[in-house]
């Protein structure tokens, strides 16, 4: 599913991480800072300490209204332009865990009341209000009202390539002449349910993530993240020169051992990057097997191009990571410095992993890649327009 | 005579994963559990890990450790003997 997309530009982009906006986040990454902190995996119910990066002032536990609503509103209100959600200015909202934290919070409080342990556990009685956030449609409809958006809002949720899917759909709407500008808005905020799931898989295991580092044990961190990208044809100094999504149809939690799924996704990106000097921002969560396959496939496709990953600092921001990291890559291009792979050190699993920050002014473009449960791979080429 | 812990673990595997066409005694001691003839995948492994932690009061720290423990029934038995709660091992 390749799309040339070479006329679509990034008119504006920004993100929200525990460090702040894209400028503040990039500055922190360039300083090698880690946003992750060790937090009880089940929030106020405790459990093992695991690395999570929560935006300032937010507890892991769900609240009503959600503690993330206020900072997300600030991000939404900073989006330039008016009339978002109208016929010619559609919105594509993406994320991977819409509402699941609210459902879990409702279920947890209900169970505590049933068992008579609510007050002892510090839990309040079950709140029907949680359920208003409990599915993607309801959640996004409430946000649209809050942000003053119109009705042209499409929701995509496809695990950790959700944001890439939004970018491609927005690009298609623009290429087909169905829109003047398109907004991709993405967010994922952590909950005990999500953290507990990754903890059960033993990949969120208390160790700090070290993407692409060759070490005995893999580990990931998770992070809150939100971001937007305004796509259009006329404005912006950067463009999406190529995009691709690919599903290898192999296994829900594993990749083909030969890495062919990663390679297949990169094929149109390689073609579009021909003649350009690129650096690469990989998915790099910190798991060993996927990290080895991804770094190997990127090295096979782009030779000695330097590869960085930022989830060792920010954690994996799940469905939002594609646009969160797009906004950071765009910021890196503008300031001329690319943060290194924070939290990792040599030796690398494969490829030319850049552990330290480097000057990117001699490069023409950046390859940004993400992967997801379900065998999904995504990548795009961000280049000067 | 079969090792009692091996036999217990084989029963645990069959019951936890609801393997309808497999009898516990059909599972070899030294063949791979994951990716072998039982067609156990990583999602099944997650279920097994949760069950093992509850049954034997042990804690598996990472996905690499769980993969090593689940390499075979024999390796799993060795892991459980080393890490499990002795009181639960005896039951």
CSV table of C-alpha atoms in Angstrom, one decimal:
chain,number,residue,atom,x,y,z
A,1,UNK,CA,0.0,0.0,0.0
A,2,UNK,CA,2.4,2.6,-1.1
A,3,UNK,CA,1.5,6.2,-1.6
A,4,UNK,CA,3.8,8.7,-3.3
A,5,UNK,CA,2.4,11.6,-1.2
A,6,UNK,CA,5.2,13.8,-2.4
A,7,UNK,CA,3.1,16.9,-2.6
A,8,UNK,CA,1.7,16.7,0.9
A,9,UNK,CA,3.6,18.9,3.3
A,10,UNK,CA,3.6,19.2,7.1
A,11,UNK,CA,2.1,22.6,7.6
A,12,UNK,CA,2.4,22.3,11.4
A,13,UNK,CA,3.2,19.7,14.0
A,14,UNK,CA,3.7,19.5,17.7
A,15,UNK,CA,3.6,17.0,20.5
A,16,UNK,CA,3.0,16.6,24.2
A,17,UNK,CA,5.3,14.5,26.4
A,18,UNK,CA,6.4,14.6,30.0
A,19,UNK,CA,9.1,17.1,28.9
A,20,UNK,CA,6.5,19.5,27.3
A,21,UNK,CA,6.1,20.4,23.7
A,22,UNK,CA,8.3,19.3,20.8
A,23,UNK,CA,10.9,22.0,21.3
A,24,UNK,CA,11.2,21.2,25.1
A,25,UNK,CA,11.2,17.4,24.4
A,26,UNK,CA,13.9,17.6,21.7
A,27,UNK,CA,16.0,19.8,24.0
A,28,UNK,CA,15.7,17.2,26.8
A,29,UNK,CA,16.6,14.3,24.4
A,30,UNK,CA,19.6,16.2,23.2
A,31,UNK,CA,20.7,16.5,26.8
A,32,UNK,CA,20.2,12.8,27.1
A,33,UNK,CA,17.5,13.1,29.8
A,34,UNK,CA,15.2,10.2,30.6
A,35,UNK,CA,11.5,11.0,31.2
A,36,UNK,CA,10.8,7.5,32.5
A,37,UNK,CA,10.4,7.0,36.2
A,38,UNK,CA,9.8,3.9,38.2
A,39,UNK,CA,6.1,3.7,39.1
A,40,UNK,CA,3.9,1.0,40.6
A,41,UNK,CA,2.5,-0.9,37.7
A,42,UNK,CA,-1.1,-1.0,39.0
A,43,UNK,CA,-1.1,2.6,40.2
A,44,UNK,CA,-2.6,3.0,43.7
A,45,UNK,CA,-3.0,-0.8,43.9
A,46,UNK,CA,0.8,-1.0,43.8
A,47,UNK,CA,2.7,-3.9,42.2
A,48,UNK,CA,6.2,-4.0,40.8
A,49,UNK,CA,7.9,-0.7,40.0
A,50,UNK,CA,8.2,-0.3,36.2
A,51,UNK,CA,9.4,2.6,34.0
A,52,UNK,CA,6.6,4.8,32.9
A,53,UNK,CA,6.7,8.4,31.6
A,54,UNK,CA,3.6,10.2,32.8
A,55,UNK,CA,2.9,13.8,31.9
A,56,UNK,CA,3.4,16.2,34.8
A,57,UNK,CA,0.9,16.1,37.6
A,58,UNK,CA,-0.9,12.9,36.3
A,59,UNK,CA,-1.2,9.7,38.3
A,60,UNK,CA,-1.4,6.4,36.5
A,61,UNK,CA,-4.9,5.8,37.8
A,62,UNK,CA,-7.9,6.9,35.8
A,63,UNK,CA,-9.9,9.8,37.1
A,64,UNK,CA,-13.1,11.5,36.1
A,65,UNK,CA,-12.7,13.8,34.3
A,66,UNK,CA,-9.4,12.4,33.1
A,67,UNK,CA,-6.3,14.2,34.3
A,68,UNK,CA,-5.0,14.2,30.7
A,69,UNK,CA,-8.0,16.2,29.4
A,70,UNK,CA,-6.6,19.6,30.4
A,71,UNK,CA,-3.1,19.2,28.8
A,72,UNK,CA,-4.7,17.5,25.8
A,73,UNK,CA,-7.1,20.5,25.4
A,74,UNK,CA,-4.2,22.9,25.5
A,75,UNK,CA,-2.5,20.9,22.7
A,76,UNK,CA,-5.7,20.9,20.7
A,77,UNK,CA,-6.2,24.6,21.1
A,78,UNK,CA,-2.7,25.3,19.9
A,79,UNK,CA,-3.4,23.8,16.5
A,80,UNK,CA,-3.2,26.6,13.9
A,81,UNK,CA,-6.2,27.4,11.7
A,82,UNK,CA,-10.0,27.3,12.2
A,83,UNK,CA,-12.8,25.2,11.0
A,84,UNK,CA,-11.3,21.8,11.9
A,85,UNK,CA,-13.8,19.0,11.4
A,86,UNK,CA,-15.5,20.8,8.5
A,87,UNK,CA,-15.9,19.1,5.1
A,88,UNK,CA,-12.7,20.5,3.6
A,89,UNK,CA,-10.7,20.3,6.8
A,90,UNK,CA,-11.3,16.8,8.1
A,91,UNK,CA,-9.7,15.3,11.2
A,92,UNK,CA,-8.2,11.9,11.7
A,93,UNK,CA,-8.0,10.9,15.4
A,94,UNK,CA,-5.8,8.0,16.2
A,95,UNK,CA,-4.7,6.1,19.3
A,96,UNK,CA,-4.5,2.5,20.5
A,97,UNK,CA,-6.2,2.5,23.9
A,98,UNK,CA,-9.1,4.8,23.7
A,99,UNK,CA,-11.3,4.2,26.7
A,100,UNK,CA,-9.8,1.0,28.0
A,101,UNK,CA,-8.4,2.8,31.1
A,102,UNK,CA,-11.9,4.2,31.9
A,103,UNK,CA,-13.5,0.8,31.5
A,104,UNK,CA,-11.0,-0.7,33.8
A,105,UNK,CA,-11.4,2.1,36.4
A,106,UNK,CA,-15.2,1.5,36.3
A,107,UNK,CA,-14.8,-2.2,36.6
A,108,UNK,CA,-12.3,-1.9,39.4
A,109,UNK,CA,-14.4,0.4,41.4
A,110,UNK,CA,-17.5,-1.8,40.8
A,111,UNK,CA,-15.6,-4.9,42.0
A,112,UNK,CA,-14.3,-3.1,45.1
A,113,UNK,CA,-17.8,-2.1,46.1
A,114,UNK,CA,-19.2,-5.6,45.5
A,115,UNK,CA,-16.5,-7.0,47.7
A,116,UNK,CA,-16.9,-4.3,50.3
A,117,UNK,CA,-13.3,-3.2,50.0
A,118,UNK,CA,-13.8,0.2,48.2
A,119,UNK,CA,-13.1,2.4,51.2
A,120,UNK,CA,-10.2,0.3,52.4
A,121,UNK,CA,-8.6,0.4,49.0
A,122,UNK,CA,-9.2,4.2,48.7
A,123,UNK,CA,-11.6,3.6,45.8
A,124,UNK,CA,-14.7,5.6,45.3
A,125,UNK,CA,-18.0,4.1,44.4
A,126,UNK,CA,-18.4,3.1,40.7
A,127,UNK,CA,-18.9,6.1,38.5
A,128,UNK,CA,-21.1,5.8,35.5
A,129,UNK,CA,-19.2,8.8,34.2
A,130,UNK,CA,-16.2,6.6,33.5
A,131,UNK,CA,-18.3,4.9,30.9
A,132,UNK,CA,-18.6,8.1,28.9
A,133,UNK,CA,-15.0,7.7,28.0
A,134,UNK,CA,-15.2,3.9,27.7
A,135,UNK,CA,-15.2,3.5,23.9
A,136,UNK,CA,-13.4,5.2,21.1
A,137,UNK,CA,-16.5,6.8,19.5
A,138,UNK,CA,-17.8,8.2,22.8
A,139,UNK,CA,-14.4,9.4,23.8
A,140,UNK,CA,-13.6,11.2,20.6
A,141,UNK,CA,-17.1,12.7,20.4
A,142,UNK,CA,-16.6,14.3,23.8
A,143,UNK,CA,-13.2,15.6,22.8
A,144,UNK,CA,-14.6,17.0,19.6
A,145,UNK,CA,-17.3,18.9,21.6
A,146,UNK,CA,-14.6,20.1,24.1
A,147,UNK,CA,-12.3,21.3,21.3
A,148,UNK,CA,-15.0,22.9,19.1
A,149,UNK,CA,-14.5,20.5,16.2
A,150,UNK,CA,-17.0,19.8,13.5
A,151,UNK,CA,-18.4,16.4,12.5
A,152,UNK,CA,-15.8,15.4,10.0
A,153,UNK,CA,-13.8,13.3,12.5
A,154,UNK,CA,-12.7,9.8,11.6
A,155,UNK,CA,-11.3,7.6,14.3
A,156,UNK,CA,-8.5,5.0,13.6
A,157,UNK,CA,-7.1,2.5,16.1
A,158,UNK,CA,-4.6,0.0,14.8
A,159,UNK,CA,-2.3,-0.6,17.8
A,160,UNK,CA,1.1,1.1,17.6
A,161,UNK,CA,0.9,2.1,13.9
A,162,UNK,CA,-2.4,4.0,14.5
A,163,UNK,CA,-0.8,7.4,13.9
A,164,UNK,CA,0.8,6.3,10.7
A,165,UNK,CA,-2.5,5.1,9.5
A,166,UNK,CA,-4.0,8.5,10.2
A,167,UNK,CA,-1.2,10.2,8.3
A,168,UNK,CA,-1.7,8.0,5.2
A,169,UNK,CA,-5.5,8.5,5.3
A,170,UNK,CA,-5.1,12.2,5.6
A,171,UNK,CA,-2.6,12.1,2.7
A,172,UNK,CA,-5.1,10.2,0.6
A,173,UNK,CA,-7.8,12.7,1.3
A,174,UNK,CA,-5.6,15.5,0.2
A,175,UNK,CA,-4.3,13.7,-2.9
A,176,UNK,CA,-7.8,12.9,-3.9
A,177,UNK,CA,-8.8,16.6,-3.7
A,178,UNK,CA,-11.3,15.8,-0.9
A,179,UNK,CA,-9.7,18.3,1.5
A,180,UNK,CA,-7.8,21.5,1.6
A,181,UNK,CA,-6.0,20.6,4.8
A,182,UNK,CA,-6.2,17.6,7.1
A,183,UNK,CA,-5.5,17.2,10.8
A,184,UNK,CA,-4.0,14.1,12.3
A,185,UNK,CA,-4.5,14.2,16.0
A,186,UNK,CA,-3.2,11.4,18.2
A,187,UNK,CA,-3.0,10.5,21.8
A,188,UNK,CA,-2.4,7.6,24.2
A,189,UNK,CA,-2.4,8.0,28.0
A,190,UNK,CA,-1.4,5.1,30.1
A,191,UNK,CA,-3.6,3.3,32.6
A,192,UNK,CA,-3.0,0.4,35.0
A,193,UNK,CA,-4.8,-1.9,32.5
A,194,UNK,CA,-2.3,-1.1,29.7
A,195,UNK,CA,0.7,-1.2,32.0
A,196,UNK,CA,-0.5,-4.4,33.6
A,197,UNK,CA,-0.8,-6.0,30.2
A,198,UNK,CA,2.7,-5.3,29.1
A,199,UNK,CA,3.9,-6.3,32.6
A,200,UNK,CA,2.2,-9.7,32.2
A,201,UNK,CA,4.1,-10.2,28.9
A,202,UNK,CA,7.3,-9.7,31.0
A,203,UNK,CA,8.6,-7.0,28.6
A,204,UNK,CA,7.6,-4.1,31.0
A,205,UNK,CA,9.7,-5.7,33.7
A,206,UNK,CA,11.3,-3.0,35.8
A,207,UNK,CA,14.6,-2.7,33.8
A,208,UNK,CA,15.2,0.6,32.0
A,209,UNK,CA,14.7,0.2,28.2
A,210,UNK,CA,17.8,0.3,26.1
A,211,UNK,CA,16.7,0.2,22.5
A,212,UNK,CA,19.0,-1.6,20.0
A,213,UNK,CA,21.5,-2.4,22.8
A,214,UNK,CA,22.8,-6.0,22.7
A,215,UNK,CA,22.3,-7.2,26.2
A,216,UNK,CA,21.0,-10.3,27.9
A,217,UNK,CA,17.5,-9.1,28.8
A,218,UNK,CA,15.1,-6.9,26.9
A,219,UNK,CA,12.8,-4.3,28.5
A,220,UNK,CA,10.5,-1.6,27.5
A,221,UNK,CA,9.1,1.6,29.1
A,222,UNK,CA,5.7,3.1,28.4
A,223,UNK,CA,4.9,6.8,28.1
A,224,UNK,CA,2.0,9.2,27.8
A,225,UNK,CA,2.0,10.9,24.4
A,226,UNK,CA,-0.1,13.2,22.2
A,227,UNK,CA,0.7,15.0,19.0
A,228,UNK,CA,-0.8,16.5,15.9
A,229,UNK,CA,0.2,17.1,12.3
A,230,UNK,CA,-1.5,19.5,10.0
A,231,UNK,CA,-1.1,18.2,6.4
A,232,UNK,CA,-1.7,20.4,3.3
A,233,UNK,CA,-0.3,21.0,-0.1
A,234,UNK,CA,0.9,24.6,0.0
A,235,UNK,CA,2.5,25.4,3.4
A,236,UNK,CA,5.4,23.9,5.2
A,237,UNK,CA,9.1,23.3,4.8
A,238,UNK,CA,8.9,19.5,5.2
A,239,UNK,CA,7.0,16.9,3.3
A,240,UNK,CA,6.0,13.2,3.5
A,241,UNK,CA,7.9,12.1,0.5
A,242,UNK,CA,6.8,8.5,0.9
A,243,UNK,CA,4.6,6.4,3.2
A,244,UNK,CA,3.9,2.8,3.6
A,245,UNK,CA,1.9,0.4,5.8
A,246,UNK,CA,2.4,-3.4,5.6
A,247,UNK,CA,1.0,-6.3,7.5
A,248,UNK,CA,3.1,-9.5,7.4
A,249,UNK,CA,0.2,-11.7,8.5
A,250,UNK,CA,2.4,-13.9,10.6
A,251,UNK,CA,1.4,-13.8,14.3
A,252,UNK,CA,-0.4,-11.5,16.7
A,253,UNK,CA,2.7,-10.9,18.9
A,254,UNK,CA,5.6,-12.1,16.8
A,255,UNK,CA,7.4,-11.2,13.6
A,256,UNK,CA,8.6,-13.5,10.9
A,257,UNK,CA,12.0,-14.7,12.1
A,258,UNK,CA,13.7,-13.7,8.9
A,259,UNK,CA,12.6,-10.0,9.3
A,260,UNK,CA,11.0,-10.0,5.9
A,261,UNK,CA,8.0,-8.1,7.2
A,262,UNK,CA,10.2,-5.2,8.2
A,263,UNK,CA,12.0,-5.3,4.8
A,264,UNK,CA,8.7,-5.4,2.8
A,265,UNK,CA,7.4,-2.3,4.5
A,266,UNK,CA,10.6,-0.4,3.7
A,267,UNK,CA,10.7,-1.1,0.0
A,268,UNK,CA,8.8,2.0,-1.3
A,269,UNK,CA,10.7,4.1,1.3
A,270,UNK,CA,14.0,2.9,-0.1
A,271,UNK,CA,12.9,3.7,-3.6
A,272,UNK,CA,11.8,7.2,-2.6
A,273,UNK,CA,15.1,7.8,-0.7
A,274,UNK,CA,17.3,6.9,-3.6
A,275,UNK,CA,19.9,9.6,-4.1
A,276,UNK,CA,19.2,11.1,-0.6
A,277,UNK,CA,21.4,10.9,2.5
A,278,UNK,CA,19.1,9.8,5.3
A,279,UNK,CA,19.2,9.2,9.0
A,280,UNK,CA,16.7,6.9,10.6
A,281,UNK,CA,14.4,7.1,13.6
A,282,UNK,CA,13.3,3.5,14.4
A,283,UNK,CA,10.6,2.0,16.5
A,284,UNK,CA,13.1,0.7,19.1
A,285,UNK,CA,11.0,-0.2,22.1
A,286,UNK,CA,13.8,-2.1,23.9
A,287,UNK,CA,12.7,-5.7,23.2
A,288,UNK,CA,15.6,-7.8,21.9
A,289,UNK,CA,14.0,-9.9,19.1
A,290,UNK,CA,12.1,-7.1,17.4
A,291,UNK,CA,15.0,-4.7,17.9
A,292,UNK,CA,17.4,-7.1,16.2
A,293,UNK,CA,15.0,-7.6,13.3
A,294,UNK,CA,14.2,-4.0,12.9
A,295,UNK,CA,17.8,-2.7,13.1
A,296,UNK,CA,18.9,-5.5,10.7
A,297,UNK,CA,16.2,-4.6,8.2
A,298,UNK,CA,17.0,-0.9,8.3
A,299,UNK,CA,20.7,-1.6,7.9
A,300,UNK,CA,20.0,-3.9,5.0
A,301,UNK,CA,17.8,-1.2,3.3
A,302,UNK,CA,19.9,1.9,4.1
A,303,UNK,CA,23.4,0.7,4.8
A,304,UNK,CA,25.4,2.8,7.2
A,305,UNK,CA,22.7,5.4,7.8
A,306,UNK,CA,22.7,6.3,11.5
A,307,UNK,CA,19.7,4.8,13.4
A,308,UNK,CA,18.3,6.4,16.6
A,309,UNK,CA,15.4,5.5,18.9
A,310,UNK,CA,13.9,7.7,21.6
A,311,UNK,CA,11.8,5.3,23.6
A,312,UNK,CA,14.6,4.8,26.1
A,313,UNK,CA,13.7,8.2,27.3
A,314,UNK,CA,10.1,8.8,26.5
A,315,UNK,CA,8.9,5.2,26.7
A,316,UNK,CA,6.7,3.7,24.1
A,317,UNK,CA,3.8,6.1,23.5
A,318,UNK,CA,1.9,3.3,21.8
A,319,UNK,CA,-0.6,4.4,19.2
A,320,UNK,CA,0.5,8.0,19.3
A,321,UNK,CA,4.2,7.3,18.7
A,322,UNK,CA,4.2,7.8,14.9
A,323,UNK,CA,3.2,11.4,15.1
A,324,UNK,CA,4.9,12.2,18.4
A,325,UNK,CA,8.2,11.1,16.9
A,326,UNK,CA,7.3,12.8,13.6
A,327,UNK,CA,7.1,16.1,15.4
A,328,UNK,CA,10.4,15.4,17.2
A,329,UNK,CA,12.1,14.5,13.9
A,330,UNK,CA,10.8,17.6,12.3
A,331,UNK,CA,12.1,19.7,15.2
A,332,UNK,CA,15.5,17.9,15.0
A,333,UNK,CA,15.7,18.8,11.3
A,334,UNK,CA,14.9,22.4,12.1
A,335,UNK,CA,17.5,22.7,14.8
A,336,UNK,CA,20.1,20.7,12.9
A,337,UNK,CA,20.7,18.2,15.8
A,338,UNK,CA,19.4,14.6,16.1
A,339,UNK,CA,19.2,13.2,19.7
A,340,UNK,CA,21.0,9.9,20.1
A,341,UNK,CA,19.5,6.6,21.4
A,342,UNK,CA,19.0,7.8,25.0
A,343,UNK,CA,19.5,5.0,27.5
A,344,UNK,CA,21.5,2.7,25.3
A,345,UNK,CA,25.1,2.0,24.7
A,346,UNK,CA,27.3,-0.1,22.5
A,347,UNK,CA,27.4,-2.9,21.4
A,348,UNK,CA,24.3,-2.6,19.2
A,349,UNK,CA,22.1,-5.5,18.2
A,350,UNK,CA,22.7,-4.7,14.5
A,351,UNK,CA,23.3,-1.7,12.2
A,352,UNK,CA,24.8,1.7,12.7
A,353,UNK,CA,23.0,2.7,15.9
A,354,UNK,CA,23.8,6.3,16.9
A,355,UNK,CA,24.1,6.3,20.7
A,356,UNK,CA,25.0,10.0,20.9
A,357,UNK,CA,23.5,13.1,19.3
A,358,UNK,CA,24.8,14.2,15.9
A,359,UNK,CA,24.7,17.1,13.5
A,360,UNK,CA,22.1,16.3,10.8
A,361,UNK,CA,22.6,19.3,8.6
A,362,UNK,CA,24.3,17.3,5.9
A,363,UNK,CA,21.4,14.9,5.6
A,364,UNK,CA,18.5,15.2,3.2
A,365,UNK,CA,15.7,13.3,4.9
A,366,UNK,CA,14.8,11.0,7.8
A,367,UNK,CA,13.2,7.6,7.7
A,368,UNK,CA,10.7,7.1,10.5
A,369,UNK,CA,9.4,3.6,11.3
A,370,UNK,CA,7.0,2.0,13.7
A,371,UNK,CA,5.7,-1.5,14.3
A,372,UNK,CA,2.8,-3.0,16.1
A,373,UNK,CA,1.2,-6.1,17.5
A,374,UNK,CA,-0.7,-7.9,14.8
A,375,UNK,CA,2.2,-8.0,12.4
A,376,UNK,CA,1.9,-4.3,11.3
A,377,UNK,CA,4.7,-2.2,10.1
A,378,UNK,CA,4.7,1.4,9.0
A,379,UNK,CA,7.3,3.9,7.7
A,380,UNK,CA,7.5,7.2,6.1
A,381,UNK,CA,10.2,9.5,4.6
A,382,UNK,CA,10.2,13.0,6.0
A,383,UNK,CA,12.2,15.3,3.7
A,384,UNK,CA,12.7,18.9,2.9
A,385,UNK,CA,9.8,20.1,0.7
B,1,UNK,CA,8.7,-44.0,37.1
B,2,UNK,CA,7.9,-40.5,35.8
B,3,UNK,CA,9.1,-37.5,37.8
B,4,UNK,CA,6.1,-36.3,39.8
B,5,UNK,CA,6.9,-32.6,39.2
B,6,UNK,CA,7.2,-33.3,35.4
B,7,UNK,CA,3.9,-35.1,35.5
B,8,UNK,CA,2.3,-32.2,37.4
B,9,UNK,CA,3.7,-29.6,35.0
B,10,UNK,CA,2.4,-31.6,32.0
B,11,UNK,CA,-1.1,-31.7,33.5
B,12,UNK,CA,-0.8,-27.9,34.2
B,13,UNK,CA,0.1,-27.3,30.5
B,14,UNK,CA,-2.8,-29.3,29.2
B,15,UNK,CA,-5.3,-27.8,31.6
B,16,UNK,CA,-4.2,-24.2,31.3
B,17,UNK,CA,-4.1,-24.3,27.5
B,18,UNK,CA,-7.1,-26.5,27.2
B,19,UNK,CA,-5.3,-28.9,24.9
B,20,UNK,CA,-8.2,-31.2,23.9
B,21,UNK,CA,-6.3,-33.7,21.8
B,22,UNK,CA,-3.2,-34.0,24.0
B,23,UNK,CA,-2.8,-36.2,27.1
B,24,UNK,CA,-0.3,-35.1,29.7
B,25,UNK,CA,1.8,-38.2,29.3
B,26,UNK,CA,2.1,-37.5,25.5
B,27,UNK,CA,4.2,-34.4,26.2
B,28,UNK,CA,7.9,-35.4,26.0
B,29,UNK,CA,10.2,-34.2,28.8
B,30,UNK,CA,12.9,-32.7,26.5
B,31,UNK,CA,11.2,-31.4,23.4
B,32,UNK,CA,10.6,-27.6,22.9
B,33,UNK,CA,7.3,-26.4,24.4
B,34,UNK,CA,7.2,-23.2,22.4
B,35,UNK,CA,7.3,-23.7,18.7
B,36,UNK,CA,7.3,-27.5,19.0
B,37,UNK,CA,4.6,-30.1,18.3
B,38,UNK,CA,2.2,-28.6,20.8
B,39,UNK,CA,1.9,-25.4,18.8
B,40,UNK,CA,2.3,-23.3,21.9
B,41,UNK,CA,2.9,-19.6,20.9
B,42,UNK,CA,3.7,-16.5,22.8
B,43,UNK,CA,0.1,-15.8,23.9
B,44,UNK,CA,-0.1,-19.4,25.3
B,45,UNK,CA,3.2,-18.7,27.0
B,46,UNK,CA,1.7,-15.7,28.7
B,47,UNK,CA,-1.1,-17.8,30.1
B,48,UNK,CA,1.3,-20.4,31.3
B,49,UNK,CA,3.5,-17.9,33.0
B,50,UNK,CA,0.6,-16.4,34.9
B,51,UNK,CA,-0.5,-19.9,36.0
B,52,UNK,CA,3.0,-20.9,37.0
B,53,UNK,CA,3.5,-17.8,39.1
B,54,UNK,CA,0.2,-18.4,41.0
B,55,UNK,CA,0.7,-22.2,41.3
B,56,UNK,CA,4.2,-22.2,42.6
B,57,UNK,CA,4.6,-18.7,44.1
B,58,UNK,CA,7.5,-17.8,41.8
B,59,UNK,CA,8.2,-14.7,39.8
B,60,UNK,CA,9.5,-14.7,36.2
B,61,UNK,CA,11.4,-11.5,35.6
B,62,UNK,CA,11.5,-11.1,31.9
B,63,UNK,CA,10.4,-12.5,28.6
B,64,UNK,CA,13.9,-14.0,28.0
B,65,UNK,CA,13.7,-15.7,31.4
B,66,UNK,CA,10.2,-17.1,30.6
B,67,UNK,CA,11.4,-18.4,27.2
B,68,UNK,CA,14.4,-20.2,28.9
B,69,UNK,CA,12.1,-21.7,31.6
B,70,UNK,CA,9.6,-22.9,29.0
B,71,UNK,CA,12.2,-24.4,26.8
B,72,UNK,CA,11.0,-27.9,27.7
B,73,UNK,CA,9.2,-29.7,30.6
B,74,UNK,CA,12.6,-30.7,32.0
B,75,UNK,CA,13.9,-27.1,32.0
B,76,UNK,CA,10.6,-25.9,33.5
B,77,UNK,CA,10.8,-28.4,36.3
B,78,UNK,CA,14.4,-27.3,37.0
B,79,UNK,CA,13.3,-23.7,37.1
B,80,UNK,CA,10.3,-24.4,39.4
B,81,UNK,CA,12.5,-26.4,41.8
B,82,UNK,CA,15.0,-23.5,41.9
B,83,UNK,CA,12.6,-20.6,42.2
B,84,UNK,CA,9.3,-22.0,43.5
B,85,UNK,CA,7.9,-21.8,47.0
B,86,UNK,CA,9.0,-25.1,48.6
B,87,UNK,CA,5.6,-25.5,50.3
B,88,UNK,CA,3.7,-25.3,47.1
B,89,UNK,CA,6.2,-27.6,45.4
B,90,UNK,CA,5.3,-30.3,47.8
B,91,UNK,CA,1.6,-30.0,47.3
